[in-house]
PDB file of C-alpha atoms in Angstrom:
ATOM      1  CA  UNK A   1      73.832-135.698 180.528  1.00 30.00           C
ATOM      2  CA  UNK A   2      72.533-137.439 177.222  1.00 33.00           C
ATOM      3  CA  UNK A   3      70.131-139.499 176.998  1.00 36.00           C
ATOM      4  CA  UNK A   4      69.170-141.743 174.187  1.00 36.00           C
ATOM      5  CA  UNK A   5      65.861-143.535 172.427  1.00 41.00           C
ATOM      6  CA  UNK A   6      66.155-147.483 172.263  1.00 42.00           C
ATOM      7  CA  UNK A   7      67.430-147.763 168.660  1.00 41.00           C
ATOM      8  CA  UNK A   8      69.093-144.551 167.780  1.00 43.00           C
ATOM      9  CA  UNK A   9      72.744-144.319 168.440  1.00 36.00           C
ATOM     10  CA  UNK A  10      71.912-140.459 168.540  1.00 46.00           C
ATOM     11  CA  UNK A  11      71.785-138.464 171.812  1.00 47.00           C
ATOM     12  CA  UNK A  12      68.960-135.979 172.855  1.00 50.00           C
ATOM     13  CA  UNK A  13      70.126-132.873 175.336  1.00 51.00           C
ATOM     14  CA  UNK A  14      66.080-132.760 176.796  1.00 51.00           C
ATOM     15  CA  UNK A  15      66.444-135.115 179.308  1.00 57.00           C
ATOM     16  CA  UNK A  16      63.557-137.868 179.297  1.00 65.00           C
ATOM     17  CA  UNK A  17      60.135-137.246 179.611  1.00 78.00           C
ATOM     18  CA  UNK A  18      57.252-140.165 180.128  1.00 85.00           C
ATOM     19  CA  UNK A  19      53.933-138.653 179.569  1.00 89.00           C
ATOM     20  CA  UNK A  20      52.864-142.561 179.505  1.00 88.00           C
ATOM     21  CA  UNK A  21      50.472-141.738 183.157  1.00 85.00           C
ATOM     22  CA  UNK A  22      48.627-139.186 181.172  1.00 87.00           C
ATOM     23  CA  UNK A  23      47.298-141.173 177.931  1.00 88.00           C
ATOM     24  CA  UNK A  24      50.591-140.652 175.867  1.00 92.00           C
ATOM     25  CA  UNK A  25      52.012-143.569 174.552  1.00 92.00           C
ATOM     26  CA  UNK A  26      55.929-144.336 174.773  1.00 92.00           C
ATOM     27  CA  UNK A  27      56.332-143.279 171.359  1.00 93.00           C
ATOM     28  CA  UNK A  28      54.621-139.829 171.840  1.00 94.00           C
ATOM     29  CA  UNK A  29      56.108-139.608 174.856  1.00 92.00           C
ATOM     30  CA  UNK A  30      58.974-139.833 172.944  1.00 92.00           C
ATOM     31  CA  UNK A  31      58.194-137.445 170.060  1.00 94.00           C
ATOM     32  CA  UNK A  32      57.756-134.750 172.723  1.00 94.00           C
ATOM     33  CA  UNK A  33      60.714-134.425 173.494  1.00 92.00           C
ATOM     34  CA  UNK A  34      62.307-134.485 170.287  1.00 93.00           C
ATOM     35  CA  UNK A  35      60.535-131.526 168.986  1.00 94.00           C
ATOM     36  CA  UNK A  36      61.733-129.938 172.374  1.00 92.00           C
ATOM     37  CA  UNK A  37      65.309-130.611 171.513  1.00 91.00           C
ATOM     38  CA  UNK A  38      64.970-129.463 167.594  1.00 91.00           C
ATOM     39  CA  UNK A  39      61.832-127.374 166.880  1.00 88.00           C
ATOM     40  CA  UNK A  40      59.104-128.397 164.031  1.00 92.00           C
ATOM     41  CA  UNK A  41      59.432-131.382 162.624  1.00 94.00           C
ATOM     42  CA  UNK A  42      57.848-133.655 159.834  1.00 93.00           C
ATOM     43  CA  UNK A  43      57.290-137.735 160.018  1.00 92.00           C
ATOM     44  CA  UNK A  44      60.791-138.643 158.116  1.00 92.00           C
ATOM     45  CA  UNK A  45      63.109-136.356 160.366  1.00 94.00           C
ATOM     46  CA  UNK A  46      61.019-137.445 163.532  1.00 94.00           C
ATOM     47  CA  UNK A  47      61.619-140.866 162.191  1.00 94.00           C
ATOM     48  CA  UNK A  48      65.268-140.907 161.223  1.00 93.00           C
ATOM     49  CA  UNK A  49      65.622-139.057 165.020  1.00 92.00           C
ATOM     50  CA  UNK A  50      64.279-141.654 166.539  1.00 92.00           C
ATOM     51  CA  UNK A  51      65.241-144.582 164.452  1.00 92.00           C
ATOM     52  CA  UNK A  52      61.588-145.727 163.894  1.00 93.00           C
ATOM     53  CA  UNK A  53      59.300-146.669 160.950  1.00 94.00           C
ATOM     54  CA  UNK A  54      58.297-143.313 159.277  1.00 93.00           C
ATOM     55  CA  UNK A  55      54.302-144.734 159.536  1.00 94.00           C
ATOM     56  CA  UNK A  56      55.351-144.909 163.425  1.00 94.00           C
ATOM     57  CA  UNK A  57      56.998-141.009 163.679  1.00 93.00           C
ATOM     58  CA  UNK A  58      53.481-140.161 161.740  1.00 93.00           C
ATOM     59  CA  UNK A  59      50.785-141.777 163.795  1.00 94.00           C
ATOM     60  CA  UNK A  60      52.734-140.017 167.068  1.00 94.00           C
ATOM     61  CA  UNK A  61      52.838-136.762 165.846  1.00 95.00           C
ATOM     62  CA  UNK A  62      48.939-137.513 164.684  1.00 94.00           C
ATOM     63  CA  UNK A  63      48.609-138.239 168.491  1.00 94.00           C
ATOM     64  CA  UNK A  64      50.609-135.688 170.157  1.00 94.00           C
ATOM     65  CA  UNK A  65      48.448-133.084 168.051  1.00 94.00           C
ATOM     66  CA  UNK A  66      44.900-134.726 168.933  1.00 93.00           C
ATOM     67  CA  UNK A  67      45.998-134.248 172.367  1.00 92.00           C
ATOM     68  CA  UNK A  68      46.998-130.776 172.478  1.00 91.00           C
ATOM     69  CA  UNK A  69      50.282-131.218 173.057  1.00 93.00           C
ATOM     70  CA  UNK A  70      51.822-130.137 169.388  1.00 94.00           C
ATOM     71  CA  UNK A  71      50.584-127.908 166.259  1.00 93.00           C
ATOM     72  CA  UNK A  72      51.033-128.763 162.575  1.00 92.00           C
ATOM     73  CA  UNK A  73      52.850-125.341 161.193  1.00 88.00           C
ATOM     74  CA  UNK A  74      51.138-125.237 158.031  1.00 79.00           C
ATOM     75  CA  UNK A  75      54.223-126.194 155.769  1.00 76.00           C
ATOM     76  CA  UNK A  76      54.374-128.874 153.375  1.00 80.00           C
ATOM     77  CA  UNK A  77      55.057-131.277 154.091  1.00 82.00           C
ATOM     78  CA  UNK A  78      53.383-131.266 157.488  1.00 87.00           C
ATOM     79  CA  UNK A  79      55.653-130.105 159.964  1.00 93.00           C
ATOM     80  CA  UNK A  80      54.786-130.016 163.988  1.00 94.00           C
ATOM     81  CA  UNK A  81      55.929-127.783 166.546  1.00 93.00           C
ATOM     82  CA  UNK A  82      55.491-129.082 170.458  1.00 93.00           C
ATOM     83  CA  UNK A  83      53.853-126.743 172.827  1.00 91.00           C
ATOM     84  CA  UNK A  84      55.560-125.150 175.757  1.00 90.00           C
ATOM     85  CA  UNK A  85      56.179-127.219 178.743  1.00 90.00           C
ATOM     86  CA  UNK A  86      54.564-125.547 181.076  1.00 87.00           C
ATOM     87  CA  UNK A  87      51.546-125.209 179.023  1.00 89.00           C
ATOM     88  CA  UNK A  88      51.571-129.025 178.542  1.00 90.00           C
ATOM     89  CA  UNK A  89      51.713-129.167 182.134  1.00 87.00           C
ATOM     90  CA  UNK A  90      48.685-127.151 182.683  1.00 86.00           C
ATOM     91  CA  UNK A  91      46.808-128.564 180.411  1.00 87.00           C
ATOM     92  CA  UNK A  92      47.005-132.419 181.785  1.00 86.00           C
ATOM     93  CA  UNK A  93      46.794-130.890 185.359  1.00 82.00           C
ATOM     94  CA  UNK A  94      43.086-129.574 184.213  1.00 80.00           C
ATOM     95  CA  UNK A  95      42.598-132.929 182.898  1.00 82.00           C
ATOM     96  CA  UNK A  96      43.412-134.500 185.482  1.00 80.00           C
ATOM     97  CA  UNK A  97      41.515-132.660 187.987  1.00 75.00           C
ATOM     98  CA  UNK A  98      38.585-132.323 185.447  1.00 78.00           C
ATOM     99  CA  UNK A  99      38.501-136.478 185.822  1.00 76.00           C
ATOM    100  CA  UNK A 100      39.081-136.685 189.639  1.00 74.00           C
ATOM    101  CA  UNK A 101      36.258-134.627 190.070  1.00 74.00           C
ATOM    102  CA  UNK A 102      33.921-136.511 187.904  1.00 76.00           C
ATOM    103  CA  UNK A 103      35.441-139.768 189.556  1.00 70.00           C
ATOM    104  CA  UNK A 104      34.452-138.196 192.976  1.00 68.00           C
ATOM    105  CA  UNK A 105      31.093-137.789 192.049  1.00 69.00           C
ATOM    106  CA  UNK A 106      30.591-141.053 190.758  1.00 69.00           C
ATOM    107  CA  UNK A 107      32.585-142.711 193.830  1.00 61.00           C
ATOM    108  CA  UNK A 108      30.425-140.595 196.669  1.00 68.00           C
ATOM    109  CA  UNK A 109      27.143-141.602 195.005  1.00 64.00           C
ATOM    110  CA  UNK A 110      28.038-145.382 194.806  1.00 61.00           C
ATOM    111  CA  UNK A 111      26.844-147.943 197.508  1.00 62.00           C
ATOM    112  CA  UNK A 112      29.692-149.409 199.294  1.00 61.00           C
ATOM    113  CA  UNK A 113      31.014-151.393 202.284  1.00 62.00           C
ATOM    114  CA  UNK A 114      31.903-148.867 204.469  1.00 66.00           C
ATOM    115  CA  UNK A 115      34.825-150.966 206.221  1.00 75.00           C
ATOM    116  CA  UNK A 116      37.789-148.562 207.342  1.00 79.00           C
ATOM    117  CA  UNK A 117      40.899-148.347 205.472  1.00 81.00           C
ATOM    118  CA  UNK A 118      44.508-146.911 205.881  1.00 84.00           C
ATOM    119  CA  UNK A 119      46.248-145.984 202.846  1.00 84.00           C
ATOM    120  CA  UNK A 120      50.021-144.581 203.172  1.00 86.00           C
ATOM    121  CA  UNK A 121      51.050-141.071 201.037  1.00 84.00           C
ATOM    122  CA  UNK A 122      54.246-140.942 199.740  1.00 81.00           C
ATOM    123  CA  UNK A 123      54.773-136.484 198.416  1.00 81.00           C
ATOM    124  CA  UNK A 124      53.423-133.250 198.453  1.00 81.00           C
ATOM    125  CA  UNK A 125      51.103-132.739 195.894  1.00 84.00           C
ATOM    126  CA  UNK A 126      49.119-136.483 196.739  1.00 85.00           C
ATOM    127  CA  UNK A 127      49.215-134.818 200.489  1.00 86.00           C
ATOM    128  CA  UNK A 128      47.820-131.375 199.293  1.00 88.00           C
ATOM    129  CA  UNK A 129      45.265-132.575 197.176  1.00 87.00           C
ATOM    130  CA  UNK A 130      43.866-134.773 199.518  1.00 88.00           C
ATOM    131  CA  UNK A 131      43.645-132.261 202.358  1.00 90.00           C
ATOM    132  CA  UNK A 132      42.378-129.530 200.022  1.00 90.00           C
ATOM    133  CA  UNK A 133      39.667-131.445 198.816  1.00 88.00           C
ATOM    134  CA  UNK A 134      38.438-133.016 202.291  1.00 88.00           C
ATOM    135  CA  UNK A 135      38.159-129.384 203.691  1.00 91.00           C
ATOM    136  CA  UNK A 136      36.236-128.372 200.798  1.00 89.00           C
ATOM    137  CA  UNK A 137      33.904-131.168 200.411  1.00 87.00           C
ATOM    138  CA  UNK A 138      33.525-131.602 204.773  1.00 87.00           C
ATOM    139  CA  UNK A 139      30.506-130.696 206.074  1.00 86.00           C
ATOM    140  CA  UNK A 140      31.763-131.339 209.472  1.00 87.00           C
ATOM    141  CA  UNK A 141      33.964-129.282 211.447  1.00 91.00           C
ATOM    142  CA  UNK A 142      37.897-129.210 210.206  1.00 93.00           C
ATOM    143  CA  UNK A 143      40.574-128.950 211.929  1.00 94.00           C
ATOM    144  CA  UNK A 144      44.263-128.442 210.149  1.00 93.00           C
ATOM    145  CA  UNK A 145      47.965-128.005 212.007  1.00 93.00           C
ATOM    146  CA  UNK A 146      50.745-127.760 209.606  1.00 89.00           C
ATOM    147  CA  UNK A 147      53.477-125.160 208.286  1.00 89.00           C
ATOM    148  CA  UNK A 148      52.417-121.734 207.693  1.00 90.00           C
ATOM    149  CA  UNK A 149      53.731-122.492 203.812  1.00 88.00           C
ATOM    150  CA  UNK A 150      51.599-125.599 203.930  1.00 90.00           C
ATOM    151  CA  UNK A 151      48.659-123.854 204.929  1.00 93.00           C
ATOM    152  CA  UNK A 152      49.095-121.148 202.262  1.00 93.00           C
ATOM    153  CA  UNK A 153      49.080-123.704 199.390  1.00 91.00           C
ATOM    154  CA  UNK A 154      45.883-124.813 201.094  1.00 92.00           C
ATOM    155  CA  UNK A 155      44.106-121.253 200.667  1.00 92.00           C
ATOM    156  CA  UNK A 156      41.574-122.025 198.505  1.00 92.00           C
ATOM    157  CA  UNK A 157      39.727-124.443 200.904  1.00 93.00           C
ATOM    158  CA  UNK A 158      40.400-121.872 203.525  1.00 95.00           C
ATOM    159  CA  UNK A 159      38.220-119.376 201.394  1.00 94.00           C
ATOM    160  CA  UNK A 160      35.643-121.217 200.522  1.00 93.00           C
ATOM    161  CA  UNK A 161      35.141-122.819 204.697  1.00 94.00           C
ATOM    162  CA  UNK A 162      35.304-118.853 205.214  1.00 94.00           C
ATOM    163  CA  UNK A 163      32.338-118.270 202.881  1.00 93.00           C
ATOM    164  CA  UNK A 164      30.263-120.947 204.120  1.00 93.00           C
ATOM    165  CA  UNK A 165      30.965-120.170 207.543  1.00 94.00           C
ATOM    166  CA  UNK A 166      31.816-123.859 208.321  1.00 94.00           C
ATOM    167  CA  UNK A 167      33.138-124.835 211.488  1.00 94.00           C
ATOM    168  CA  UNK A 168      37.174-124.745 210.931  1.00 95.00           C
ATOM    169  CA  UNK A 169      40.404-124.461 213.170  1.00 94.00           C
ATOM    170  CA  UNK A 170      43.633-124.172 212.015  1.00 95.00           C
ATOM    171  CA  UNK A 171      47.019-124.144 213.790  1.00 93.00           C
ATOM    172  CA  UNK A 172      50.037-122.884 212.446  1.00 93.00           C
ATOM    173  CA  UNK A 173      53.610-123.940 212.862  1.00 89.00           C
ATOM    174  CA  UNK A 174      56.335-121.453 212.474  1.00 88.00           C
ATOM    175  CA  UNK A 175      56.322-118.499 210.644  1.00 87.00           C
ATOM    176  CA  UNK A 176      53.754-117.172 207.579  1.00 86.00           C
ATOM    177  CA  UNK A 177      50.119-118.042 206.780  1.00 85.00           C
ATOM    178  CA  UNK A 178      49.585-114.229 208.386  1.00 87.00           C
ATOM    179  CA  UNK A 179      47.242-113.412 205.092  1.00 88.00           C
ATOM    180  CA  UNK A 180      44.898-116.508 205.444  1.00 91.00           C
ATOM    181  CA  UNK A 181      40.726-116.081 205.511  1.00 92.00           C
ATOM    182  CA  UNK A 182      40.106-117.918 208.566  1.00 93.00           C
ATOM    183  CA  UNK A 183      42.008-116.602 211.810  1.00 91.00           C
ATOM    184  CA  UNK A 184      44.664-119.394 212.768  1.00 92.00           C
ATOM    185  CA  UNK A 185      43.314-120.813 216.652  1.00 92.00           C
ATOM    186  CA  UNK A 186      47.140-120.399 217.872  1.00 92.00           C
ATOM    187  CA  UNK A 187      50.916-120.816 216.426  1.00 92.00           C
ATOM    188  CA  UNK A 188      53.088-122.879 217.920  1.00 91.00           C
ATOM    189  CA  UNK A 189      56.631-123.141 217.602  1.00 88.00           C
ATOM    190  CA  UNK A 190      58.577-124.943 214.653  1.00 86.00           C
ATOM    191  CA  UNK A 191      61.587-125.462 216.658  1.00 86.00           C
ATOM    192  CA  UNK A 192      59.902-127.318 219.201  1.00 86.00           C
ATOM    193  CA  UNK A 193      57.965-129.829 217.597  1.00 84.00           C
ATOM    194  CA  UNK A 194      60.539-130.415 215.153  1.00 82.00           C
ATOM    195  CA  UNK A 195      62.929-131.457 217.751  1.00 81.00           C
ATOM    196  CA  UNK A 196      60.218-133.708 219.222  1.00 81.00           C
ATOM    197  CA  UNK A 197      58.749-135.291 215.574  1.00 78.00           C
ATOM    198  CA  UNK A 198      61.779-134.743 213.141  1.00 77.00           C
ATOM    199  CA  UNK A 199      60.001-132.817 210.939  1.00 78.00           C
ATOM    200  CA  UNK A 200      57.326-130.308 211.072  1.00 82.00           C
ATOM    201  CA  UNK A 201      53.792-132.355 211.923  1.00 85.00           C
ATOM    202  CA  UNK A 202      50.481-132.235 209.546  1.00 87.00           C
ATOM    203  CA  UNK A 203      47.522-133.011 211.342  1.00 90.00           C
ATOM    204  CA  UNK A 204      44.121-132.827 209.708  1.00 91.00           C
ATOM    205  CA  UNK A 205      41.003-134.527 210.942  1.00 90.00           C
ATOM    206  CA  UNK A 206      37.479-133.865 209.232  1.00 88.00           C
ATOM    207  CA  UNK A 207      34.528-136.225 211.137  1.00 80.00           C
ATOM    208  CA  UNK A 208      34.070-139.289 209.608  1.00 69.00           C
ATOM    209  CA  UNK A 209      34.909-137.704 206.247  1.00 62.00           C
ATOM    210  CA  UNK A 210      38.596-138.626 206.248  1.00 64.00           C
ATOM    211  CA  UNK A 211      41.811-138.055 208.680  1.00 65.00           C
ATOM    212  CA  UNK A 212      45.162-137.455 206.926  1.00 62.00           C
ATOM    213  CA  UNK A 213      48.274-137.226 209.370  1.00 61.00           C
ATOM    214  CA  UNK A 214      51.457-136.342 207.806  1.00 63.00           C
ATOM    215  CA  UNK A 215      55.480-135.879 209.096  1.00 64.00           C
ATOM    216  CA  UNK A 216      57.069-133.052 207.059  1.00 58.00           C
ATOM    217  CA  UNK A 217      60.977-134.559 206.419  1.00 55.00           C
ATOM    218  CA  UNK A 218      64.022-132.374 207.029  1.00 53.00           C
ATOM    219  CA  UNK A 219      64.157-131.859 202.972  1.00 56.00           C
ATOM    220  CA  UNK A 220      61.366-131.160 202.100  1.00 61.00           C
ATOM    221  CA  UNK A 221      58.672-133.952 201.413  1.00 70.00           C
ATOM    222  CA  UNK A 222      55.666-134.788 203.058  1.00 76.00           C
ATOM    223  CA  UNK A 223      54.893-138.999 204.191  1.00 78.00           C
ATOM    224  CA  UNK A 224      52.182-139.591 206.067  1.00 83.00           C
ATOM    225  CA  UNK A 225      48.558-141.630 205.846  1.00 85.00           C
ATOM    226  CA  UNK A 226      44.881-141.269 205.020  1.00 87.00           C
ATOM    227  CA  UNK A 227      42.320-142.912 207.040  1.00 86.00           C
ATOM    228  CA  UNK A 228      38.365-143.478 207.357  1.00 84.00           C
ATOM    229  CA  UNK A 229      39.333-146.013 210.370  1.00 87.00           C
ATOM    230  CA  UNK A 230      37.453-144.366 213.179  1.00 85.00           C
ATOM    231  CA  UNK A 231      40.745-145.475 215.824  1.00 87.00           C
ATOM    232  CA  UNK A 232      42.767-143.823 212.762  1.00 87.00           C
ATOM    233  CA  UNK A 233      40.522-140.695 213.580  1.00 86.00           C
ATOM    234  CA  UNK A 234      40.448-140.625 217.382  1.00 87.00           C
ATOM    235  CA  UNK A 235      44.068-141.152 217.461  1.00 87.00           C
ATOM    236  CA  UNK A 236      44.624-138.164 215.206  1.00 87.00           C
ATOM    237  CA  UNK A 237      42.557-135.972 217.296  1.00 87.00           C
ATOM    238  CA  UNK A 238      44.272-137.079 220.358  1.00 88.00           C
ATOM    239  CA  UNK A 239      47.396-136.280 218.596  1.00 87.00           C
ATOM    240  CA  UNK A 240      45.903-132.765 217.706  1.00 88.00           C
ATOM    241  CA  UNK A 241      44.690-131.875 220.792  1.00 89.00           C
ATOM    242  CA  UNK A 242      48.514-133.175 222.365  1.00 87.00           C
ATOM    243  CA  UNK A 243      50.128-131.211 220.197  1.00 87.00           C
ATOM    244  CA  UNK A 244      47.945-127.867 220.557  1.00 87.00           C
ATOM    245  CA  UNK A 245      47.832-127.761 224.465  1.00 81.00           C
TER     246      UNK A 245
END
């Protein structure tokens, strides 16, 4: 499949890329992918690429290499070369987490109404990250059912509960999980409570420090909801406790 840049007739094999949720702007965005497609460029053949004002082509490349995400090579004039993807990749996801941490700080040490809320989660990673970093932060007892491969990815909360000897109980659905730090309570069977929830169930309850419940979908992805509501909580427990009898 081609795809093409609004006002260039020319097609790009890279298929697009919008960077645009992690402080690129279209035009970077853009630019990026470019130099994927054709290697080191300079501000005219960036320009003529993407059919754009050669001041335009300059101030992206300026941008992409402020924010890490291409090099100049040293020719003249100026060419830039785009990093790898996947270090791109790592280097907005340590960004990113850099800034939710700081924005968790900030957030937890802010007075607030306290009323309950229930807040739906659409994929995996939003899932994940919101589980691993309720176990971590808890200082009330966890409890966690999911797939043994959910579990796994969960590991590093699992180790650090293990070293603080905090209060924590996980069950495990189906296979795997066999190498985890903290002894799963019991395993139940996949087959079973597939057949019964369409998918394989994530429960996860922490106190009053959040409850996340969560329906893994023939497929693959994970929907479910996050909850301070303290009916939201009791129900999840309930659910836990149903499920683990």
């Amino acid at each position: 499949m081609s795809y093409y840049y609004p006002g260039n007739q020319e097609s790009l094999a890279v298929p697009y890329l919008d960077l645009t949720f992690f402080g690129f702007t279209p035009t970077e965005s853009h630019a990026y992918r470019v130099l994927l497609e054709r290697g080191p460029l300079n501000g005219y053949a960036l320009a003529k690429a993407l059919g754009i004002a050669r001041a335009n082509a300059y101030q992206a490349l300026h941008g992409l290499e402020s924010k890490g995400a291409a090099r100049a090579t040293g020719d003249e004039p100026r060419r830039y070369r785009p990093i790898a993807p996947d270090a791109l990749f790592a280097q907005i996801v340590n960004r990113e987490c850099s800034a939710l941490d700081a924005l968790e700080i900030s957030l937890r040490g802010s007075p607030a109404d306290q009323s309950p809320e229930v807040l739906r989660l659409t994929g995996q990673r939003s899932v994940e990250e919101l589980v691993l970093r309720s176990a971590v932060r808890s200082k009330h007892a966890v409890e966690c059912l999911g797939s043994g491969a959910f579990l796994e990815r969960l590991a590093p909360a699992w180790h650090k509960r293990a070293a603080d000897n905090a209060d924590t109980r996980l069950w495990v659905v189906g296979d795997g999980a066999d190498a985890l730090p903290i002894r799963p309570t019991a395993r139940l069977d996949a087959e079973s409570l597939t057949s019964t929830f369409g998918g394989v169930p994530i429960l996860f309850w922490a106190g009053s420090t959040g409850i996340a419940a969560m329906i893994q979908q023939p497929g693959g992805d994970i929907h479910g909801y996050w909850s301070n509501d303290p009916l939201f909580l009791a129900l999840t427990r309930a659910a836990m406790r149903l499920v683990t009898a």
